[in-house]
Coordinates of C-alpha atoms in Angstrom, one line a residue:
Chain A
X264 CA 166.5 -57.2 50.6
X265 CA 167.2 -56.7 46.7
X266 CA 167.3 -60.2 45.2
X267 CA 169.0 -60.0 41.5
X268 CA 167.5 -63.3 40.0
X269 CA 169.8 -64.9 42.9
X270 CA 169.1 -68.1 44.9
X271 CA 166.3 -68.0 47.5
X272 CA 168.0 -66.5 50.7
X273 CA 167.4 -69.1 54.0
X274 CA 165.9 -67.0 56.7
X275 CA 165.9 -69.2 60.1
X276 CA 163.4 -68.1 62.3
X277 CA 164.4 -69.1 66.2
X278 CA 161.1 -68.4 67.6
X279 CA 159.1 -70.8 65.4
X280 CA 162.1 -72.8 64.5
X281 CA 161.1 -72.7 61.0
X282 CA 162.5 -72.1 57.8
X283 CA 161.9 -69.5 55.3
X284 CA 163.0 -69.0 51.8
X285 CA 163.1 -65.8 50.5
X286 CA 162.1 -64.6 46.6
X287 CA 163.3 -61.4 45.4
X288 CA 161.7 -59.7 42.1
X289 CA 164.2 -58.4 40.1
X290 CA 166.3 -59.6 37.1
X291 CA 170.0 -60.6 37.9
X292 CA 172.4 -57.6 37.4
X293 CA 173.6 -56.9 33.9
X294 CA 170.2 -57.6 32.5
X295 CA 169.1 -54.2 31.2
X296 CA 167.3 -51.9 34.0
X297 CA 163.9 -51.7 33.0
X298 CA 162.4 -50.3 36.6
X299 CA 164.0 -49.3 39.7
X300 CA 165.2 -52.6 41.6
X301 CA 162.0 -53.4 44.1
X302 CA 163.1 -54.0 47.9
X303 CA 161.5 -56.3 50.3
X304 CA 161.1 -56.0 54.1
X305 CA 161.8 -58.9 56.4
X306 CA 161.4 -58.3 60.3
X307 CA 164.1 -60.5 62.2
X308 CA 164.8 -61.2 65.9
X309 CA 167.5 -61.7 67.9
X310 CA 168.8 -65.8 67.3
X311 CA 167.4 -65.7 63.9
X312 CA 170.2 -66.1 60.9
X313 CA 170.2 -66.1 57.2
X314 CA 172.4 -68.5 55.1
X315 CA 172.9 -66.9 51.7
X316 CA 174.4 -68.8 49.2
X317 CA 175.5 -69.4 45.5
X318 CA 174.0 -72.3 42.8
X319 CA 177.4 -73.8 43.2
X320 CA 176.1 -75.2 46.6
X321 CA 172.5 -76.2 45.0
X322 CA 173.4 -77.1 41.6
X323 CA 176.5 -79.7 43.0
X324 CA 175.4 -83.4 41.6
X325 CA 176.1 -87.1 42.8
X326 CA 177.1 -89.3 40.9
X327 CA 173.7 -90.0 39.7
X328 CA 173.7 -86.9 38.3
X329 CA 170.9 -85.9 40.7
X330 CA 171.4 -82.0 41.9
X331 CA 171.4 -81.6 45.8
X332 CA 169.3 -78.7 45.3
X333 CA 167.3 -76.1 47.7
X334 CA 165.3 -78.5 49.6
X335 CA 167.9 -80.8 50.9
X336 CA 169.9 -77.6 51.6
X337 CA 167.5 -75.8 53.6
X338 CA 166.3 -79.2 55.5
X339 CA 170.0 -79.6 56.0
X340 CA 170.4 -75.9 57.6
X341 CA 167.4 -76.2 59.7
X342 CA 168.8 -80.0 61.1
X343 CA 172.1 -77.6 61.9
X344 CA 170.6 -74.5 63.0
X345 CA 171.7 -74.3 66.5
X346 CA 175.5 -74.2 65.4
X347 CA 177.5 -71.7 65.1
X348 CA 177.7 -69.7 61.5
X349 CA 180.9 -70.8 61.4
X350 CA 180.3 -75.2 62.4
X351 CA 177.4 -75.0 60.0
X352 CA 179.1 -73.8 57.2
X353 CA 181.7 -76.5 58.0
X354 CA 179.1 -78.7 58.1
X355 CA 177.4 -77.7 54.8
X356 CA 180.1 -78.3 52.9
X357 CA 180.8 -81.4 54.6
X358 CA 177.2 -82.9 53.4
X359 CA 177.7 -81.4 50.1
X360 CA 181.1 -83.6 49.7
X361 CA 179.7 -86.1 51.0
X362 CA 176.9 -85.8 48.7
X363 CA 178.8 -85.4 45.2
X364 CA 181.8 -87.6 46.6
X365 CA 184.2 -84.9 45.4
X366 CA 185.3 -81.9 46.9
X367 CA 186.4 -80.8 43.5
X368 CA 183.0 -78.3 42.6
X369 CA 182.2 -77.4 39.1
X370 CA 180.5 -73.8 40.3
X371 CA 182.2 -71.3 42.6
X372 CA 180.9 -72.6 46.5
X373 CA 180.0 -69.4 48.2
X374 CA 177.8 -68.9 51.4
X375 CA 177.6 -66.5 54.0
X376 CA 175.6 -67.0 57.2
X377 CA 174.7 -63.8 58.9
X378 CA 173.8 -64.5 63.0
X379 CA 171.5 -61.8 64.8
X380 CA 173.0 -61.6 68.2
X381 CA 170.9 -61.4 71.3
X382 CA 171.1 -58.4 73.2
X383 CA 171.7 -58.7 76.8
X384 CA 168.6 -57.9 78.4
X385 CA 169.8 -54.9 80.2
X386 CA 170.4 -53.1 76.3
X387 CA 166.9 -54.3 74.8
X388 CA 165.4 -50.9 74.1
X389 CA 162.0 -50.4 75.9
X390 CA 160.9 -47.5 74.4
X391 CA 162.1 -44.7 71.4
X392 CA 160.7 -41.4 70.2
X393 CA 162.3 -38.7 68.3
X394 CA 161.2 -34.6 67.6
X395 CA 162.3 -32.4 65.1
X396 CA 162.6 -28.5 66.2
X397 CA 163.8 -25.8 65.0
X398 CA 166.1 -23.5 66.8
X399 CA 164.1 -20.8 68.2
X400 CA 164.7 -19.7 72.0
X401 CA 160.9 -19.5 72.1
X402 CA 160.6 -23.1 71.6
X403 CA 162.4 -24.9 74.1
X404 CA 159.3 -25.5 75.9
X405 CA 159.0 -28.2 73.2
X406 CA 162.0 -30.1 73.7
X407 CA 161.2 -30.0 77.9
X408 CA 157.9 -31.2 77.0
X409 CA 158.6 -33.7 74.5
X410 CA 161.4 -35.2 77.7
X411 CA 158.6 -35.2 80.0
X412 CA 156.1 -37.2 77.3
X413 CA 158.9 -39.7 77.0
X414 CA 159.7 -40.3 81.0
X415 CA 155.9 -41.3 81.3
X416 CA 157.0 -44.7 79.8
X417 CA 158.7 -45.0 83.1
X418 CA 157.3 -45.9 86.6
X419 CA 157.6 -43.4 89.0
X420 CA 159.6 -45.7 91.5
X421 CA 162.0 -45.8 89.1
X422 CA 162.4 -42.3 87.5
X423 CA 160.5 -39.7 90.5
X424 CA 159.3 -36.2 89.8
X425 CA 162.7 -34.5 90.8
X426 CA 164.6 -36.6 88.5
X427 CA 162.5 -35.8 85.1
X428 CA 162.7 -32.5 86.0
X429 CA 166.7 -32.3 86.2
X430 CA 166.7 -34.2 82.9
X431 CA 164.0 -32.0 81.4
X432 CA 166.5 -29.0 82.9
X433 CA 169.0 -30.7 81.2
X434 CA 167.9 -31.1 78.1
X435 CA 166.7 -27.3 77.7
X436 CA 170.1 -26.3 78.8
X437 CA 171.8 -28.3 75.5
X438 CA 168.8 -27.3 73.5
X439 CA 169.7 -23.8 74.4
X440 CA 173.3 -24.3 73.7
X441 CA 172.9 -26.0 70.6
X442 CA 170.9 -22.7 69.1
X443 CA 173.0 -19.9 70.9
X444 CA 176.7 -21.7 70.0
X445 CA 176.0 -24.2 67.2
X446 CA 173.8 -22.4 65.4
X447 CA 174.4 -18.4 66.6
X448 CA 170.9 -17.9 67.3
X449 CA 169.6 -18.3 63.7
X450 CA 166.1 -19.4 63.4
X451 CA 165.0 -22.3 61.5
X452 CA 167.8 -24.5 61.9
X453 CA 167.2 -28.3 62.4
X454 CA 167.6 -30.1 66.0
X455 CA 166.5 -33.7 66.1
X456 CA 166.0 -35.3 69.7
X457 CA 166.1 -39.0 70.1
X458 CA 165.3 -40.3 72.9
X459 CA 165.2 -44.2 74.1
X460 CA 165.8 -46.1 77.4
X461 CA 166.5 -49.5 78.0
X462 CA 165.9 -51.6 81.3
X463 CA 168.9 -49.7 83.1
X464 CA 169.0 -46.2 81.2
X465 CA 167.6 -43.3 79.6
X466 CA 169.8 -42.2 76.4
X467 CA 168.8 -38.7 74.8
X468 CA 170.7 -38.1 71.5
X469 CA 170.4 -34.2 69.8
X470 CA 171.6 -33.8 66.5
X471 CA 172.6 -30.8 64.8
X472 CA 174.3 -29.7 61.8
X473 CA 176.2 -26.4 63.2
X474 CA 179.2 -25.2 61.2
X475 CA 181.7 -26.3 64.2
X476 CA 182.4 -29.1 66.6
X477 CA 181.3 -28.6 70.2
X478 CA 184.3 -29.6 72.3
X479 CA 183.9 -28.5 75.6
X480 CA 186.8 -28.4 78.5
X481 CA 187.2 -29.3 81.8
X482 CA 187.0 -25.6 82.3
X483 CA 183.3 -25.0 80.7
X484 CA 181.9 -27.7 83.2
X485 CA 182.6 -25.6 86.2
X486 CA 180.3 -23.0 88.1
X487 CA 181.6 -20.1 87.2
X488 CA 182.2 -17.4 89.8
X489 CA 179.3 -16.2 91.9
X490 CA 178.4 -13.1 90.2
X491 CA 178.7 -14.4 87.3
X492 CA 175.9 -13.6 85.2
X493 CA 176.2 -16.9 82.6
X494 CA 178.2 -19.8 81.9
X495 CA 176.4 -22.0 83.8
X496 CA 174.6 -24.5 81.7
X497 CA 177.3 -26.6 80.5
X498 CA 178.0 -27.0 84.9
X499 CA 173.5 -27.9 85.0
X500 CA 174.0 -30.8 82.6
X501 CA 177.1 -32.6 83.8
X502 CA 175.4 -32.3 87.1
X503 CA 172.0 -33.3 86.4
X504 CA 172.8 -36.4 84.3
X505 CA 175.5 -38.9 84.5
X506 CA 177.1 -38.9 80.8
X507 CA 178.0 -35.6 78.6
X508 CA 179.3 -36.5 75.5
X509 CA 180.0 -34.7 72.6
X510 CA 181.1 -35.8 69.0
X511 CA 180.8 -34.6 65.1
X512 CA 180.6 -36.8 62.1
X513 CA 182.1 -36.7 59.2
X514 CA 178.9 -35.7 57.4
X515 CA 178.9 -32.7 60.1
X516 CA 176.3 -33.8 62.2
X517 CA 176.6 -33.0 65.5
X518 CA 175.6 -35.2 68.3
X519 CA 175.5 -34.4 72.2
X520 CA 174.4 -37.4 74.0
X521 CA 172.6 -37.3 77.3
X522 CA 173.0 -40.8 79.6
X523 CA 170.6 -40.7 82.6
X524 CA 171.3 -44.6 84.6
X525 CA 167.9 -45.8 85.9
X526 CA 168.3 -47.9 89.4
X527 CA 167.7 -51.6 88.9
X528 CA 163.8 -52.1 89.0
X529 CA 162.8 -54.1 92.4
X530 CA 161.4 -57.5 91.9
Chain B
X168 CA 155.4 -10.1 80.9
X169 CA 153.3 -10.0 84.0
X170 CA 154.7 -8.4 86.4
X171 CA 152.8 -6.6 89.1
X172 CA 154.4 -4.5 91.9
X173 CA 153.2 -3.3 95.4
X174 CA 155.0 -1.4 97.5
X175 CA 154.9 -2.5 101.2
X176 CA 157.0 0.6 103.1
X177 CA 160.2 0.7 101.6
X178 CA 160.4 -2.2 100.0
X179 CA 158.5 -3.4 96.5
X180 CA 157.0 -6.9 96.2
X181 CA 157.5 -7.7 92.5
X182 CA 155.2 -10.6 91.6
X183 CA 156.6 -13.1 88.9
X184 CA 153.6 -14.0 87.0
X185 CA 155.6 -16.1 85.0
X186 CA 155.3 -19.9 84.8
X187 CA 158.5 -20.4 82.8
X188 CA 161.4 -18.0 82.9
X189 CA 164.0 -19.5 80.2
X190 CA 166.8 -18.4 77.6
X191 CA 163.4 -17.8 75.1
X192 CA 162.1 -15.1 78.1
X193 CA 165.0 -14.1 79.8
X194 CA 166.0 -11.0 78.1
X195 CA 162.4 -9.6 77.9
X196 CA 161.9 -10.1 82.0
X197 CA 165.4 -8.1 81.8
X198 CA 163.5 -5.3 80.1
X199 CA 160.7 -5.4 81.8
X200 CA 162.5 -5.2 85.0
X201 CA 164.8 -3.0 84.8
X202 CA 162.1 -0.1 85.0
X203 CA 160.7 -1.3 88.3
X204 CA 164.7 -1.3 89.6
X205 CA 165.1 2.2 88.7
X206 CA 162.4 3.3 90.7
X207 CA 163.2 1.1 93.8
X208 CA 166.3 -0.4 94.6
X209 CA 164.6 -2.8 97.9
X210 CA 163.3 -5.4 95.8
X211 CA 161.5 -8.9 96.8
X212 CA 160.4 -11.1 94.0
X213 CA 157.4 -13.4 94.7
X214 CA 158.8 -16.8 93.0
X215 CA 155.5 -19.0 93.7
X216 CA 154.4 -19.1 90.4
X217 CA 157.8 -20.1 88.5
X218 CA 158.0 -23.6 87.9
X219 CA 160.5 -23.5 85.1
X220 CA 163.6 -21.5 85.8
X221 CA 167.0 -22.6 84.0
X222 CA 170.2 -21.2 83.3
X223 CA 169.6 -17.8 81.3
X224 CA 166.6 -17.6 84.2
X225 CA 169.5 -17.5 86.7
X226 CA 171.5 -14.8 84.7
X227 CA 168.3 -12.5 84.5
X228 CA 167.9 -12.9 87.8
X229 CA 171.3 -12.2 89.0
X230 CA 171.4 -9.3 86.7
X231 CA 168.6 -7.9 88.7
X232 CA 170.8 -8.2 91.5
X233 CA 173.3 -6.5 90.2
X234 CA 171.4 -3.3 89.2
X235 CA 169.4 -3.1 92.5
X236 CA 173.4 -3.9 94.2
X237 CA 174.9 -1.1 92.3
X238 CA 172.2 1.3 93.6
X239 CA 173.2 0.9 97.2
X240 CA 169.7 -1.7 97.3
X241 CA 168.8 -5.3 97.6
X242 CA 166.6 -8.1 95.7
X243 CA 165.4 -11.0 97.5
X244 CA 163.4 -13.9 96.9
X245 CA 160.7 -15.9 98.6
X246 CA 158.0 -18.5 97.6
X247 CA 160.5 -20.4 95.4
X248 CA 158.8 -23.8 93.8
X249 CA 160.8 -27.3 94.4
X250 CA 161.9 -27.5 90.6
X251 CA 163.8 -23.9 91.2
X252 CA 165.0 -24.9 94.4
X253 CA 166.7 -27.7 93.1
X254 CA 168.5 -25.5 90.7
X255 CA 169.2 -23.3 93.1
X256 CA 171.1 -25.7 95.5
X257 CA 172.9 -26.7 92.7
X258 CA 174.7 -23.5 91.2
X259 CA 174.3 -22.4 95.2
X260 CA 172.3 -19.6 94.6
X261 CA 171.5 -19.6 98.3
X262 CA 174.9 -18.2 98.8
X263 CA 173.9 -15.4 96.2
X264 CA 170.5 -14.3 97.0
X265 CA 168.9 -14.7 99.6
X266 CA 165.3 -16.8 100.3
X267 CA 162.7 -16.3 102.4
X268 CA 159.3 -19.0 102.9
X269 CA 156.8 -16.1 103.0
X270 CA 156.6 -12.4 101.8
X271 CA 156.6 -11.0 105.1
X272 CA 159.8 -12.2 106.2
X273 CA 161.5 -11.3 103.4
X274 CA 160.3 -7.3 103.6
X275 CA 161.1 -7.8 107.5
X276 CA 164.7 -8.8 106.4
X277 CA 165.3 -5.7 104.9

């Protein structure tokens, strides 16, 4: 967060159900630049929202000339906080006219409430790691062992022997392609490998920045003829996982994704 | 690349003393076999050490084939490791080459 001299920000925090205003550092914009703007880091969890706001809100007065002001506001939004973004804006601005008895406001009445949505429990990501290579032929045997690193997260009766090793298969094979096609076997290029899996999946992601989009057909995914002395690999990994994909960017970053579906865990 | 031979009558036992034959590898075993081929066209390759065979692997292998073929020969395999057998069901190898359990029945095949 970069807070230009701007009200405190309400950060609503579901798991404590607490309140918390946040204070930025800088000078509002337009003042001159003096230093870089300073950023602050706030974790948030799923449930929790923020309610950002202008002064027109805080600075609206009754007719006792008294301001409503950050207090009552933020006791206001945590009395609300189980509404929707949109009912407790609704029913900000319903206190706030109550409040000042008008609904005519001398300052500009601006908020916006920002909701982080809870994931499904399936999606919740249970684990993430990511390598850098480079492409070299002689190093795929660290992309097969980074795979096999990451499946140890997994229990066994979920993910077996066999299976990490048609992944790890996998994963060399698009490794390989990725510095044979996308980068014509020059050394030194970048591959990054993300990995992460969630309750029901494993999801690999490689990323390179090759020239040219990788856009298989139907074709490319079939066993070639018996003799045949390559052409294979794009057949091993539709075969050995159960999602190919393959997309560009406009940055032109490649990305092949790998999905691998776990079966449900017994309970 | 390790690879040591013995010849057992007519036919030479090549053993793979490789644990990982890949597209990094593929081309060297290539070269380093294709001397061994000249010489003797009934070939058996011990598979027991490879754990790691993929694609490229496959093409190496099969090019093999194709040399020891093309000489009037053969090149069978024995002692293949689960990982590679799995493979090899799946781009049906079997079908290709053929496999034997034990080094004696695949020189008796021949």
């Amino acid at each position: 967060m970069v807070d230009c001299g701007h009200t405190r920000t309400i950060h609503f925090k579901r798991d404590t159900n607490e309140i918390n205003l946040l204070q930025g550092e800088n000078m509002p914009i337009g003042f001159p630049l003096t230093a870089p703007f300073s950023q602050i880091r706030i974790p948030f969890h799923p449930g929790d929202f923020f309610f950002f706001y202008s002064d027109g809100l805080t600075e609206a007065k009754n007719r006792a000339g008294e301001f409503y002001g950050e207090d009552r506001l933020a006791d206001f939004v945590l009395k609300s906080a189980s509404a929707t973004p949109e009912t407790l804006i609704d029913r900000v601005h319903a206190d706030i006219v109550a409040f000042s008895k008008s609904e005519a406001f001398n300052d500009d009445f601006t908020c916006v409430v920002v909701k982080i949505a809870d994931l499904p429990s399936d999606s919740q990501i249970l684990a993430e790691a990511e390598i850098e290579l480079k492409s070299d032929l002689s190093e795929l045997e660290q992309a097969r062992g980074f795979t096999r690193k990451f499946c140890e997260n997994i229990p066994p009766t979920v993910l077996d022997q066999s299976r990490i090793e048609q992944l790890v298969l996998a994963v060399s094979e698009v490794a390989t392609n990725i510095i044979k096609h996308a980068y014509h076997e020059k050394t030194g290029q970048r591959i990054q490998i993300h990995a992460a899996h969630t309750a029901d999946q494993i999801v690999l992601r490689f990323f390179d920045w090759g020239p040219e989009a990788f856009s298989p057909e139907a074709k490319d995914f079939a066993l070639p003829d018996d003799m045949s002395l390559g052409g294979r690999g794009l057949f091993i990994v539709k075969n050995s996982v159960d999602e190919v994909e393959f997309s560009r960017d406009e940055s032109g970053k490649n990305c092949t994704t790998l999905i691998l579906k776990l079966p449900a865990m017994a309970l | 690349m390790k690879l040591s031979t013995e010849n057992v009558g007519q036919v030479t036992v090549v053993v793979l003393d490789i644990d990982i034959l890949d597209a990094g590898n593929a081309k060297e075993f290539k070269a380093d076999m294709s001397p061994i081929l000249e010489k003797s066209s009934k070939v058996v390759f011990d598979m027991s050490r490879v754990n790691f065979l993929d694609s490229s692997g496959c093409g190496a292998l099969l090019s093999c084939l194709r040399q020891v073929n093309t000489a009037g020969g053969d090149m069978k395999l024995y002692g293949v490791t689960k990982p590679v057998r799995t493979l090899f069901e799946l781009i049906r190898m079997h079908r290709i080459v053929e496999m034997y359990d034990t080094k004696e029945a695949a020189v008796a095949s021949f």
